CSV table of C-alpha atoms in Angstrom, one decimal:
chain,number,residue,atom,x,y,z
A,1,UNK,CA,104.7,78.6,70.1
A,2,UNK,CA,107.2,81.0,72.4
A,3,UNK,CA,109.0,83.2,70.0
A,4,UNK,CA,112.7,84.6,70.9
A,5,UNK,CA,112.7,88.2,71.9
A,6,UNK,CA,113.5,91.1,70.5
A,7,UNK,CA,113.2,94.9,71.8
A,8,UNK,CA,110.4,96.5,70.1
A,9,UNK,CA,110.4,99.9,72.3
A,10,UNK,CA,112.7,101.9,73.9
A,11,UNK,CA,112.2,100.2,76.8
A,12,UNK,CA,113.2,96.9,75.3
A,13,UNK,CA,116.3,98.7,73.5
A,14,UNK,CA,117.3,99.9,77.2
A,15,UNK,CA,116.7,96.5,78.8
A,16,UNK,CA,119.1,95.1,76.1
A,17,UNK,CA,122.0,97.6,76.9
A,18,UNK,CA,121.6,96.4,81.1
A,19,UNK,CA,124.8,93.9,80.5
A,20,UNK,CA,127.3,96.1,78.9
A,21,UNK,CA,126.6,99.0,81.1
A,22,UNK,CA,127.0,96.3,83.9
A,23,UNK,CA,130.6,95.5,82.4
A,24,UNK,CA,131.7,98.8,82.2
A,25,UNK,CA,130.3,100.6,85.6
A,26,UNK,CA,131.7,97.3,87.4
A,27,UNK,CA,135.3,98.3,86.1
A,28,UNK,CA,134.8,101.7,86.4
A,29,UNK,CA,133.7,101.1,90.1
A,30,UNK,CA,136.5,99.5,91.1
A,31,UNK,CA,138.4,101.8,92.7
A,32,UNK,CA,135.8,104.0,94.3
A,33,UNK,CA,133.8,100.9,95.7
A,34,UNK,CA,137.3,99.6,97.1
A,35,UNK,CA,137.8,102.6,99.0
A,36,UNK,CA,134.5,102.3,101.0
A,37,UNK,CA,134.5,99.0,101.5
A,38,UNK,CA,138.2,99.6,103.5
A,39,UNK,CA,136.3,102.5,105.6
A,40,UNK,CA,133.4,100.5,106.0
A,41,UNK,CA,135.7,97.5,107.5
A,42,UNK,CA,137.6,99.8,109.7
A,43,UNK,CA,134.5,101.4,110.9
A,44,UNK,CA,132.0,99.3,110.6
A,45,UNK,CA,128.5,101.3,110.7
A,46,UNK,CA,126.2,100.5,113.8
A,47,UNK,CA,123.5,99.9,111.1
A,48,UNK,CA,122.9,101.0,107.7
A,49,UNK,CA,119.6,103.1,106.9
A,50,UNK,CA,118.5,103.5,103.1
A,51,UNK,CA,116.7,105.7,101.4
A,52,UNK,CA,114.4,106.0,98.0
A,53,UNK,CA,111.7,105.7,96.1
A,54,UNK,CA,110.2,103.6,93.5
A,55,UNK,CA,112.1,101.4,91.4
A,56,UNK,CA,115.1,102.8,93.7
A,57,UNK,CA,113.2,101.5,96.8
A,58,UNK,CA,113.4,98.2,95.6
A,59,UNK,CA,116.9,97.9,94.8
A,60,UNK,CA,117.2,98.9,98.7
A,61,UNK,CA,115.6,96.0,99.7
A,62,UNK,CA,117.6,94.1,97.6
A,63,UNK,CA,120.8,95.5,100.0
A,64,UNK,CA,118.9,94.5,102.7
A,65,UNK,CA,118.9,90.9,102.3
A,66,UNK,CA,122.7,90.7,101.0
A,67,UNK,CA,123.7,93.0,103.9
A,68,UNK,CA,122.0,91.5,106.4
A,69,UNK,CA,122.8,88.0,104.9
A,70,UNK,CA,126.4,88.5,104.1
A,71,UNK,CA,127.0,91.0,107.5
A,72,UNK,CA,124.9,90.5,109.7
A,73,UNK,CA,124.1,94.6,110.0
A,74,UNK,CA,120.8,95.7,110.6
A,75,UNK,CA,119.4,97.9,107.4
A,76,UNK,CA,116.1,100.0,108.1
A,77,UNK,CA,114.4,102.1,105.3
A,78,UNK,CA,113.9,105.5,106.1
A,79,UNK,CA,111.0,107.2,105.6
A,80,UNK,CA,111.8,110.7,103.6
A,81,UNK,CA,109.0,112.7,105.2
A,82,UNK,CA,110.2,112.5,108.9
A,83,UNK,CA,113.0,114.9,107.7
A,84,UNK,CA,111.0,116.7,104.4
A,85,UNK,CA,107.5,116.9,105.7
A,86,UNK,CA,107.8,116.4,109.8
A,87,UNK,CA,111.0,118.3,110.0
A,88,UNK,CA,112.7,115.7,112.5
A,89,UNK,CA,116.3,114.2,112.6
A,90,UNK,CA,116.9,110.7,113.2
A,91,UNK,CA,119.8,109.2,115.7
A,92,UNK,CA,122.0,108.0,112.7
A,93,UNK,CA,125.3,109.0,114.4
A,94,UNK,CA,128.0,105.9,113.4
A,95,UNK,CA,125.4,104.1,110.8
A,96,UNK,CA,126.1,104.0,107.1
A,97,UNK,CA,123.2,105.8,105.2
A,98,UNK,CA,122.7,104.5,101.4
A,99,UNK,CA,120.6,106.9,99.2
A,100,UNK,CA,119.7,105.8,95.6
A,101,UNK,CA,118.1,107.6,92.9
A,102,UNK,CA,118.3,107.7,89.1
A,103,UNK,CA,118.2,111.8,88.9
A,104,UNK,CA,119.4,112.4,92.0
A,105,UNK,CA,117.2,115.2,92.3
A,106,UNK,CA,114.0,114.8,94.1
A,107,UNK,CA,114.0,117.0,97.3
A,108,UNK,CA,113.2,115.0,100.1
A,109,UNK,CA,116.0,112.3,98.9
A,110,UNK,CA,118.2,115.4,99.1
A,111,UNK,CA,117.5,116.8,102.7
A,112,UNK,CA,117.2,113.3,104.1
A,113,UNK,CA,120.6,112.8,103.0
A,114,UNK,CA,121.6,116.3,103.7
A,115,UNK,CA,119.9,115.5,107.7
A,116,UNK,CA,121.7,112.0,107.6
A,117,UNK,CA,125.0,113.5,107.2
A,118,UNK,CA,124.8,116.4,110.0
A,119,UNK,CA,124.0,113.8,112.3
A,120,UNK,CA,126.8,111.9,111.8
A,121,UNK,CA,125.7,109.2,109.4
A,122,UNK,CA,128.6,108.3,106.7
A,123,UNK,CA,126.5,108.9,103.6
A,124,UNK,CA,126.7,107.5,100.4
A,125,UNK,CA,124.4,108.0,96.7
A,126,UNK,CA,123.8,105.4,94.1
A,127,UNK,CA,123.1,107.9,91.5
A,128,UNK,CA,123.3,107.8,87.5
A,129,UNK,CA,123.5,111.7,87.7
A,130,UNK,CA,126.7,112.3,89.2
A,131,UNK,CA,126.6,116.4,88.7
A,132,UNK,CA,122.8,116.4,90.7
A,133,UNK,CA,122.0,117.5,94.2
A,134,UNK,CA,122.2,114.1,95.8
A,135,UNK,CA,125.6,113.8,94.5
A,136,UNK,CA,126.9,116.6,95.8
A,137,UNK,CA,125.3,116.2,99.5
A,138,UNK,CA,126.9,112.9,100.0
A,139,UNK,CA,130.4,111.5,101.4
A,140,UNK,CA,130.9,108.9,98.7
A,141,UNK,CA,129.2,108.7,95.1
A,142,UNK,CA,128.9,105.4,93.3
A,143,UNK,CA,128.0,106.5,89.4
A,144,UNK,CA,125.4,103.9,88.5
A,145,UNK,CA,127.0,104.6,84.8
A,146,UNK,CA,123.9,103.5,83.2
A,147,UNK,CA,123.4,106.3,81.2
A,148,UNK,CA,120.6,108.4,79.2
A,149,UNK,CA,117.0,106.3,79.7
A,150,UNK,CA,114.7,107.8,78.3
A,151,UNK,CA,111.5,105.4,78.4
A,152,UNK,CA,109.4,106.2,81.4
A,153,UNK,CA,109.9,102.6,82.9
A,154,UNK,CA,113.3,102.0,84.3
A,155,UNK,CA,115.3,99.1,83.6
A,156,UNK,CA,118.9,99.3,83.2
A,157,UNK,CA,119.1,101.5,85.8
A,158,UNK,CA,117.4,99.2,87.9
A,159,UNK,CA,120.1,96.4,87.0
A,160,UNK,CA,122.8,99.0,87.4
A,161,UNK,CA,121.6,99.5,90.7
A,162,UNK,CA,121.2,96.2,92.0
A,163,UNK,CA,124.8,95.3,90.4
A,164,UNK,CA,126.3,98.2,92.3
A,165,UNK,CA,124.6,97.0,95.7
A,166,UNK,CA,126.3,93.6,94.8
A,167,UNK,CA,129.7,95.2,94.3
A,168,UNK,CA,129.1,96.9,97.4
A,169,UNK,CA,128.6,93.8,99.5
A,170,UNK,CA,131.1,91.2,97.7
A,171,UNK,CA,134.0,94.2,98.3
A,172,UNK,CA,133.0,94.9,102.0
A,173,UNK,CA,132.8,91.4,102.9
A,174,UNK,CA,135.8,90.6,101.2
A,175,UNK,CA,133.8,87.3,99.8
A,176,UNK,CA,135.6,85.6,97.2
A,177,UNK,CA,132.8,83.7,96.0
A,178,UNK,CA,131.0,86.8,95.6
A,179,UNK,CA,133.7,89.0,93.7
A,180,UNK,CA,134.3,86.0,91.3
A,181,UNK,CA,130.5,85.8,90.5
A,182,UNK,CA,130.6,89.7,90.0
A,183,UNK,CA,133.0,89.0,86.9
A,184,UNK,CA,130.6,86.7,85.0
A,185,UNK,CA,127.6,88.8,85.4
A,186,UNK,CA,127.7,90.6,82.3
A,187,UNK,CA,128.0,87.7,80.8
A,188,UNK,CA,124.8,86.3,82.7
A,189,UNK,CA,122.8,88.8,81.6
A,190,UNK,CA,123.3,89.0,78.1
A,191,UNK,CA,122.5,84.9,78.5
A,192,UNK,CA,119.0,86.2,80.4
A,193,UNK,CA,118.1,88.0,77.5
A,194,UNK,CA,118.1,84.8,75.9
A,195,UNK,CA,116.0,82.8,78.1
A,196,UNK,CA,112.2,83.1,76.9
A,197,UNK,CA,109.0,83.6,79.1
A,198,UNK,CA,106.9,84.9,76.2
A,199,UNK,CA,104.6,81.9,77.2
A,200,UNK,CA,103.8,83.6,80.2
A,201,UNK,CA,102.5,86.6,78.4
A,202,UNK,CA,99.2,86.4,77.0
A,203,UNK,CA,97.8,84.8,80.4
A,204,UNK,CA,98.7,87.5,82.3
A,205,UNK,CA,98.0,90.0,79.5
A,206,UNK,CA,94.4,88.9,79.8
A,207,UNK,CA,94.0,88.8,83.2
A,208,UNK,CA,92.8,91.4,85.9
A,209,UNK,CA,95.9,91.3,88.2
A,210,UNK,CA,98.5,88.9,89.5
A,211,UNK,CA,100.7,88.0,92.9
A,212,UNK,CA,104.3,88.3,91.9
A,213,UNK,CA,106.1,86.5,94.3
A,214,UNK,CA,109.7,86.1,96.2
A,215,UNK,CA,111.2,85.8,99.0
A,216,UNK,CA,114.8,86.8,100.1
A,217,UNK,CA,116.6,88.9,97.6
A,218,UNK,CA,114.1,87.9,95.1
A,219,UNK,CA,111.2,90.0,96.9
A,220,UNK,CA,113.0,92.9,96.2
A,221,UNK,CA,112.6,92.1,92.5
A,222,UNK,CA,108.9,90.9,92.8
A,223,UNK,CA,108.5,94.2,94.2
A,224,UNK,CA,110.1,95.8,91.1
A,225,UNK,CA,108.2,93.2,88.8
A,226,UNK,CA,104.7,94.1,90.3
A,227,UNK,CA,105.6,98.3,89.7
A,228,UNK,CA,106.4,97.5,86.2
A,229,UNK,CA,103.0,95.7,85.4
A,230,UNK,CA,101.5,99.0,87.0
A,231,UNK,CA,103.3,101.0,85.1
A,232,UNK,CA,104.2,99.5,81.4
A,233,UNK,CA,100.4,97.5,81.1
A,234,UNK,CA,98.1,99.4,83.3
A,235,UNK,CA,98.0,95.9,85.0
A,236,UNK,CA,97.3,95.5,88.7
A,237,UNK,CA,99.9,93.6,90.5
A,238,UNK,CA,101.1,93.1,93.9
A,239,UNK,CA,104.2,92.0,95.0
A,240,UNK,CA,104.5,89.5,98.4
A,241,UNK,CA,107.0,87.1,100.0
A,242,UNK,CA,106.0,83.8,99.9
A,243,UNK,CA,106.3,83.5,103.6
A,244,UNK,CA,103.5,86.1,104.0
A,245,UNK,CA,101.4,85.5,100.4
A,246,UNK,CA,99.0,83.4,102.7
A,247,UNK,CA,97.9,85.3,105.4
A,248,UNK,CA,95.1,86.8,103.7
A,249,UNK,CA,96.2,87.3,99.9
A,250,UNK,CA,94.9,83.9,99.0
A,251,UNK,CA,91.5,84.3,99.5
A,252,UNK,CA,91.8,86.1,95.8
A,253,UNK,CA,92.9,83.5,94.3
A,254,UNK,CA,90.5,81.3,91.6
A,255,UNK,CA,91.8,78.9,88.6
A,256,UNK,CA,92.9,81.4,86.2
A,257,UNK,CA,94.2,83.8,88.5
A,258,UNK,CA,97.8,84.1,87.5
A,259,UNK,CA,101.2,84.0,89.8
A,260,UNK,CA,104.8,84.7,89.1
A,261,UNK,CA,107.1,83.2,91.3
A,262,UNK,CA,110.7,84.2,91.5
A,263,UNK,CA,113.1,81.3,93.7
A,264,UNK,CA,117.0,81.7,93.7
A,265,UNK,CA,119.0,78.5,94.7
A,266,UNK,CA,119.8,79.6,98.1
A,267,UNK,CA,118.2,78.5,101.7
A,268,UNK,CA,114.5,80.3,100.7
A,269,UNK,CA,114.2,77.4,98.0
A,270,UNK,CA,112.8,74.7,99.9
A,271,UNK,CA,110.3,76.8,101.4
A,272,UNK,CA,109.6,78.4,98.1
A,273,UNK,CA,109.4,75.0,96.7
A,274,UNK,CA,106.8,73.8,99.0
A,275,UNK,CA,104.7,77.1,98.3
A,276,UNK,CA,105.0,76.5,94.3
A,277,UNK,CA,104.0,72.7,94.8
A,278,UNK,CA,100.8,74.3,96.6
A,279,UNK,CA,99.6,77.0,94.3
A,280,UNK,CA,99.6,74.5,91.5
A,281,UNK,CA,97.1,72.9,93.0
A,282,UNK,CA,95.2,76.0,93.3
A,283,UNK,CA,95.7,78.2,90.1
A,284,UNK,CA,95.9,76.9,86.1
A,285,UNK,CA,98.2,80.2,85.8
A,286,UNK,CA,101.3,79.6,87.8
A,287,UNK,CA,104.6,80.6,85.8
A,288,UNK,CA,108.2,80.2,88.3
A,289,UNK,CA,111.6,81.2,87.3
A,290,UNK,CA,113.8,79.1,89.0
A,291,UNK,CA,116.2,76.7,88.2
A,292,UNK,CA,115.5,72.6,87.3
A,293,UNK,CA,111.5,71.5,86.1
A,294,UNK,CA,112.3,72.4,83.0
A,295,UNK,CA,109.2,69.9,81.9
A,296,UNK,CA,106.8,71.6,84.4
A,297,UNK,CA,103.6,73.7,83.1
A,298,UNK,CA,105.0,77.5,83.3
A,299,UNK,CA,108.0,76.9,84.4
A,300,UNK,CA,110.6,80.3,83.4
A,301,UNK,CA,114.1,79.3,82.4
A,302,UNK,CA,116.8,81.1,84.4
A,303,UNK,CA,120.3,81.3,83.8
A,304,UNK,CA,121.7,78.2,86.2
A,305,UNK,CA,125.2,79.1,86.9
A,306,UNK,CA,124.8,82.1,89.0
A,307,UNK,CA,125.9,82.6,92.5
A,308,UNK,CA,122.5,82.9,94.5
A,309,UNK,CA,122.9,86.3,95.4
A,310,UNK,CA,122.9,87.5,91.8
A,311,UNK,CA,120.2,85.0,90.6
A,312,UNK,CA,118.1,88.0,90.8
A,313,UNK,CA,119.5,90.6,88.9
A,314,UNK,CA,119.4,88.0,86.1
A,315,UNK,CA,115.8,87.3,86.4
A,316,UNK,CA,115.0,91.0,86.3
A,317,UNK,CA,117.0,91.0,83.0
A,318,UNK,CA,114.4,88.3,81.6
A,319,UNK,CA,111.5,89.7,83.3
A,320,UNK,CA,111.9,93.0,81.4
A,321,UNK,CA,111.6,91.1,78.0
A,322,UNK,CA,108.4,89.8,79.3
A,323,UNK,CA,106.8,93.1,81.0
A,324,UNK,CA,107.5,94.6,77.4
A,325,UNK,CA,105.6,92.0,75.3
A,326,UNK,CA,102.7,92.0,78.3
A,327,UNK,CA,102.3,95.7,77.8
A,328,UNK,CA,102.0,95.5,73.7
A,329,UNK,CA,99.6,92.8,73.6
A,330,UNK,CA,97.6,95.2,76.4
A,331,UNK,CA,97.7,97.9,73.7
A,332,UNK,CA,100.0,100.4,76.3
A,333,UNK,CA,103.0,102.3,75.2
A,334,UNK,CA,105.8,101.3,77.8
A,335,UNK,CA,107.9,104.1,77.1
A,336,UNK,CA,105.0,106.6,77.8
A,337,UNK,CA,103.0,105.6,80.4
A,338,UNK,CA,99.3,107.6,81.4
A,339,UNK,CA,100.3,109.9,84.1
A,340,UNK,CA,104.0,109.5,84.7
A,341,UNK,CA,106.7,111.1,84.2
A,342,UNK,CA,110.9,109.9,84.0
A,343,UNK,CA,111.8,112.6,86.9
A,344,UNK,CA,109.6,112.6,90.2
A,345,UNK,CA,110.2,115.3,92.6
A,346,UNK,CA,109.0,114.4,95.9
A,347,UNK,CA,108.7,116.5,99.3
């Protein structure tokens, strides 16, 4: 029988603090955000180039989807070494360039940024270190206002990020819809925290690996889901769309070999439906977070009333409750993992 969750590391205690540090960095925001959404309307950017790594990464393919959806801008993901390693500057005159990092201090973050901005990129840092070097290299800093995280794995800061993104986007598009469902995501999250997919756990803790699964803005948190298995329960996972899970992926995939699927309620659902109706033919280990078939085997409950767009930071709020309780029952220390540190300094 599932059991409610409770935070049992410092990585749980952090996940739980995600929807108050939500409500306060979307206030504290306000201002800031306004202001480049007004330049970023007056001059829109050609294209919009983002930069990171990690956890940070994902959250910038997370802006991808709502900028391209909601804007129709092109966003490309830079690749730090061209300007760390290869030494080259890339034609960003007139594009918007996003950097995001948690310390704000890895080196190659900081020159590409630095590189960005000589060349006539308007640059901006998602950064929960506002006194670091990416902070001060950048036109516009957005504090992510999480504040100290100390376990290994991030997860507020995650949230934080991704809820920054979505202010962002909702301000610069001037979307009503989008703004109103920015003030009830606090709330949202502290009603994910509730949902429970501590089914889900002891299958995958047992397994070898998993497919975790998306597609739209929920790849970007299937990417973050499959990290977190890596990192918090020395699990192998890997994260795909479901438009691109079958050409070649499947071939690994036997009875017991588990999947978690992640589908918002927006125009990926159909097709995400149709690849969930086919898996379960295929696998005994299929868990989806999605909304309605609430009496299907694995189904994930997910908070309903959501706009789309946000759907995903939600789910990320329950999935962190679940990658904790994976990790225990694998015997691994979340906070610590083997070989990692809080603070990665790339070149």
């Amino acid at each position: 029988m599932s059991t409610r969750w409770t935070p049992q590391t410092q990585m749980g205690r952090e996940t739980a603090q995600a929807p108050s540090v939500v409500k306060a960095q979307l206030a504290a925001n306000h201002g800031a955000i306004t202001q480049l959404a007004e330049e970023l309307r007056a001059t829109p950017p050609t294209f919009v180039m983002t930069c990171g790594r990690g956890s940070s990464d994902h959250a910038t393919l997370y802006a991808k989807y709502l900028i391209e959806s909601q804007l129709g801008i092109p966003v490309v993901s830079a690749a730090p070494s061209i300007t760390s390693i290869y030494g080259k500057t890339l034609a960003v005159k007139g594009a918007l360039f996003i950097a995001v990092s948690q310390s704000g201090k890895s080196p190659d973050l900081v020159q590409s940024a630095a590189a960005a901005k000589k060349a006539g990129a308007r640059t901006v840092a998602l950064v929960n270190v506002t006194d670091s070097p990416l902070a001060e290299t950048v036109d516009h800093v957005i504090p992510l206002l999480a504040g100290a995280e100390t376990s290994v794995a991030a997860t507020k800061s995650y949230i934080a990020t991704l809820s920054a993104i979505a202010q962002i986007v909702a301000s610069w598009a001037n979307d009503d819809a989008l703004i109103k469902g920015l003030t009830a995501l606090p709330d949202q999250l502290t009603r994910a925290l509730d949902k429970d997919w501590l089914d889900a756990a002891e299958p995958i803790a047992k397994s070898q690996g998993l497919y975790v699964i998306g597609r739209g803005p929920t790849f970007a948190i299937a990417q973050e889901a499959a990290l977190k298995f890596k990192e918090t329960s020395s699990l192998h996972a890997e994260a795909f769309s479901a438009a691109e899970v079958k050409h070649g992926p499947m071939a690994l995939v036997t009875r017991d070999f588990p999947m978690l699927v992640f589908s918002q309620q927006d125009a990926t659902r159909d097709s995400v439906e149709g690849f969930l109706a086919e898996m379960r033919a295929k696998t005994d280990n299929l868990f989806a977070a999605e909304t309605g078939h609430s009496d299907t085997k694995g189904h994930l409950p997910v908070v309903e009333d959501i706009h789309p767009l946000f759907a995903p930071i939600a789910m990320i709020q329950t999935f962190y409750t679940l990658a904790e309780h994976v990790a225990l029952l694998r015997g691994c220390n979340p906070d610590a993992p083997p070989h990692l540190s809080k603070v990665t300094e790339t070149h």
